[in-house]
Amino acid sequence: MNKSIMMGRVVNEPDLRYTQTENGELAIANFRLAVNRKFVRRGDPEADFFSCTAFGRKAEFAEKYLFKGIKILVEGRMQNDNYKNRAGENVYGMRLMIEEISFAESKKALESGNDEREEPERETRESSNRNRSDRAENQRSASRSTRSERAAEMDDRDYDREREGGRYRSNTRTDTSDDRRRSNSGGTRSRGTSARSRERSQDIDDRYMETDDEKLDFD
C-alpha cells in the first residue's frame, strides 16, 4: 500500500499548467509543502519540504484557493521523481501525487493569517503615502515661501518708486514756487519802473506848462 497523509504549509504559489493527453487537455499544478518535524535535533532543519503535484480539478482548485503560507492537509501516494540534470548526472527524489486536498485551519485563523501577511504591506503603503504627503506639503510650503519673497520684493520696489515719485513731486513743487517768486518779483519791478516813468513824465509836463510862451520856440 502506498498512502501518505501530510499536513503543512504551502511554500510557494501553485504553478498551473495544461498538457494535451489522449482524453483532451489536462491541468497540472505543482507546489511545495513544508511539514514540521515532531522531534528536532540540534542543528537539524525544523521542517521537511516535499514536492506535490495535483491533476485535473484538484490542480485548478489548488491554483485558485491555495497560496503561500496557508495550512492544508493532503492525501496521496509517493512516487519517485528521478531525472538526469544537464551534466548527465542522475538526480533522485520523491514527489507526492495528490488525491485529496483539505484546509487544515478555520476560516477565522485563515483570515487572521491573511491580515498578518497584509499588515506589513499595509504599513508600507501607509508609510509611502505619508512620505508622498510630506513631500507635497514641503513643495507647497516652498512655493508659498517663494511667493511671499516675491511679494516682499514687489512691495520694496513699489515703496522705492513711491519715494522716488515723492522726491520728484517735491522738486517740481519747489521749482514751480521759485518760478512764481521770480515771476512775482519781475512783475513788482515792472510795476515800480512804470510808476517812476509816469512820475517823470508828469514832472516834464508840469515844467512845460509853467514855461512862458515867449521862451518856447515852436519853429
Coordinates of C-alpha atoms in Angstrom, one line a residue, residues 11-216:
V11 CA 5.8 27.2 0.4
N12 CA 5.1 28.8 -2.9
E13 CA 2.2 29.7 -5.1
P14 CA 0.9 26.7 -7.1
D15 CA 2.2 26.7 -10.7
L16 CA -0.7 25.7 -13.0
R17 CA 0.0 24.3 -16.5
Y18 CA -2.0 22.4 -19.1
T19 CA -0.9 19.5 -21.2
Q20 CA -2.5 17.5 -24.0
T21 CA -3.5 13.9 -23.4
E22 CA -5.5 11.3 -25.3
N23 CA -8.5 12.3 -23.4
G24 CA -8.0 16.1 -24.0
E25 CA -6.4 18.9 -22.1
L26 CA -5.2 18.1 -18.5
A27 CA -4.4 20.7 -15.8
I28 CA -1.3 20.1 -13.7
A29 CA -0.4 22.1 -10.5
N30 CA 3.0 21.9 -8.8
F31 CA 3.9 23.3 -5.4
R32 CA 5.9 22.5 -2.3
L33 CA 4.7 21.7 1.1
A34 CA 6.6 22.3 4.4
V35 CA 5.9 19.8 7.1
N36 CA 7.2 20.4 10.7
R37 CA 9.2 17.6 12.3
K38 CA 7.9 16.3 15.6
F39 CA 11.4 15.9 17.0
V40 CA 14.3 18.2 16.0
R41 CA 17.9 17.6 16.8
R42 CA 20.2 20.5 17.5
G43 CA 21.4 21.9 14.2
D44 CA 18.9 20.0 12.0
P45 CA 16.1 21.6 10.0
E46 CA 12.8 22.1 11.7
A47 CA 10.8 21.0 8.7
D48 CA 10.9 18.8 5.7
F49 CA 9.9 20.0 2.2
F50 CA 8.0 17.9 -0.2
S51 CA 7.2 18.4 -3.9
C52 CA 3.5 17.9 -4.6
T53 CA 1.5 17.6 -7.8
A54 CA -2.2 17.7 -8.4
F55 CA -4.1 16.9 -11.5
G56 CA -7.4 17.9 -13.2
R57 CA -9.9 19.6 -10.9
K58 CA -7.6 19.3 -7.9
A59 CA -5.0 21.2 -9.8
E60 CA -7.4 24.0 -10.7
F61 CA -8.6 24.0 -7.0
A62 CA -5.0 24.4 -5.8
E63 CA -4.3 27.2 -8.2
K64 CA -7.5 29.1 -7.2
Y65 CA -7.5 28.7 -3.4
L66 CA -4.0 27.9 -2.2
F67 CA -1.4 30.5 -1.6
K68 CA 2.0 30.8 0.2
G69 CA 1.6 30.2 4.0
I70 CA -1.8 28.5 4.0
K71 CA -2.0 25.3 6.1
I72 CA -3.5 22.3 4.3
L73 CA -4.0 18.6 4.7
V74 CA -3.2 16.4 1.7
E75 CA -3.5 12.8 0.9
G76 CA -1.9 10.9 -1.9
R77 CA 0.8 8.4 -2.9
M78 CA 4.6 8.9 -3.0
Q79 CA 6.3 8.4 -6.4
N80 CA 9.9 8.5 -7.5
D81 CA 10.9 11.7 -9.1
N82 CA 14.2 10.8 -10.7
Y83 CA 15.8 12.6 -13.6
K84 CA 19.1 13.5 -15.2
N85 CA 20.4 17.0 -14.9
R86 CA 22.3 19.0 -17.7
A87 CA 25.5 17.4 -16.6
G88 CA 24.1 13.9 -17.3
E89 CA 24.0 13.0 -13.6
N90 CA 21.1 11.1 -12.1
V91 CA 19.1 13.1 -9.5
Y92 CA 16.9 11.1 -7.2
G93 CA 13.8 12.5 -5.4
M94 CA 10.3 11.8 -4.2
R95 CA 7.0 13.5 -5.2
L96 CA 3.6 13.4 -3.6
M97 CA 0.9 12.7 -6.1
I98 CA -2.1 14.4 -4.5
E99 CA -5.5 12.7 -4.4
E100 CA -7.3 14.9 -1.8
I101 CA -6.8 18.5 -0.5
S102 CA -8.4 19.9 2.6
F103 CA -8.0 23.1 4.6
A104 CA -6.3 22.5 7.9
E105 CA -7.3 25.7 9.7
S106 CA -10.5 27.6 10.4
K107 CA -11.7 30.4 8.2
K108 CA -11.1 32.8 11.1
A109 CA -7.5 31.7 11.5
L110 CA -7.1 31.8 7.8
E111 CA -8.3 35.4 7.7
S112 CA -6.1 36.3 10.7
G113 CA -3.1 34.8 8.8
N114 CA -4.1 36.9 5.8
D115 CA -4.2 40.0 8.0
E116 CA -0.8 39.3 9.4
R117 CA 0.6 38.9 5.9
E118 CA -1.1 42.0 4.7
E119 CA -0.2 44.1 7.7
P120 CA 3.5 44.8 6.6
E121 CA 2.2 45.6 3.1
R122 CA -0.4 47.9 4.6
E123 CA 2.2 49.7 6.8
T124 CA 4.5 50.0 3.8
R125 CA 1.7 51.6 1.7
E126 CA 0.7 53.9 4.5
S127 CA 4.3 54.9 5.0
S128 CA 4.7 55.6 1.3
N129 CA 1.5 57.7 1.3
R130 CA 2.8 59.7 4.3
N131 CA 6.1 60.3 2.6
R132 CA 4.3 61.5 -0.6
S133 CA 2.0 63.7 1.5
D134 CA 5.1 65.2 3.3
R135 CA 6.9 65.8 0.0
A136 CA 3.8 67.5 -1.4
E137 CA 3.4 69.7 1.8
N138 CA 7.1 70.6 1.6
Q139 CA 6.7 71.6 -2.0
R140 CA 3.6 73.7 -1.2
S141 CA 5.5 75.4 1.7
A142 CA 8.4 76.1 -0.6
S143 CA 6.0 77.6 -3.2
R144 CA 4.3 79.7 -0.6
S145 CA 7.6 80.9 0.7
T146 CA 8.8 81.8 -2.8
R147 CA 5.6 83.7 -3.4
S148 CA 6.0 85.6 -0.1
E149 CA 9.5 86.6 -1.0
R150 CA 8.4 87.8 -4.5
A151 CA 5.6 89.8 -2.9
A152 CA 8.0 91.3 -0.4
E153 CA 10.4 92.3 -3.3
M154 CA 7.5 93.8 -5.2
D155 CA 6.4 95.8 -2.1
D156 CA 10.0 97.1 -1.8
R157 CA 10.1 98.1 -5.4
D158 CA 6.7 99.9 -5.1
Y159 CA 8.0 101.7 -1.9
D160 CA 11.1 102.8 -3.8
R161 CA 9.0 104.0 -6.7
E162 CA 6.8 106.0 -4.3
R163 CA 9.8 107.5 -2.6
E164 CA 11.3 108.5 -5.9
G165 CA 8.0 109.9 -7.1
G166 CA 7.6 111.9 -3.9
R167 CA 11.1 113.5 -4.4
Y168 CA 10.2 114.3 -8.0
R169 CA 6.9 115.9 -7.0
S170 CA 8.7 117.8 -4.2
N171 CA 11.3 119.1 -6.6
T172 CA 8.6 120.0 -9.1
R173 CA 6.7 122.0 -6.5
T174 CA 9.9 123.7 -5.4
D175 CA 10.8 124.7 -9.0
T176 CA 7.3 125.9 -9.6
S177 CA 7.4 128.0 -6.4
D178 CA 10.7 129.5 -7.4
D179 CA 9.3 130.4 -10.9
R180 CA 6.3 132.0 -9.2
R181 CA 8.5 134.0 -6.9
R182 CA 10.7 135.1 -9.8
S183 CA 7.6 136.0 -11.8
N184 CA 6.1 138.0 -9.0
S185 CA 9.4 139.7 -8.3
G186 CA 9.7 140.6 -12.0
G187 CA 6.1 141.9 -12.0
T188 CA 6.8 144.1 -9.0
R189 CA 9.9 145.5 -10.6
S190 CA 8.0 146.2 -13.8
R191 CA 5.2 148.0 -11.9
G192 CA 7.8 150.1 -10.0
T193 CA 9.5 151.1 -13.2
S194 CA 6.2 152.1 -14.8
A195 CA 5.3 154.2 -11.8
R196 CA 8.6 156.1 -11.9
S197 CA 8.2 156.6 -15.7
R198 CA 4.8 158.1 -15.1
E199 CA 6.2 160.4 -12.4
R200 CA 9.0 161.7 -14.7
S201 CA 6.5 162.3 -17.5
Q202 CA 4.2 164.2 -15.1
D203 CA 7.2 166.4 -14.0
I204 CA 8.1 167.2 -17.6
D205 CA 4.5 168.1 -18.4
D206 CA 4.3 170.4 -15.3
R207 CA 7.5 172.1 -16.2
Y208 CA 6.4 172.6 -19.8
M209 CA 3.1 174.1 -18.7
E210 CA 4.9 176.7 -16.4
T211 CA 7.2 177.9 -19.1
D212 CA 6.3 181.2 -20.8
D213 CA 5.1 181.1 -24.4
E214 CA 7.8 183.5 -25.4
K215 CA 10.5 181.2 -24.3
L216 CA 9.1 178.4 -26.3

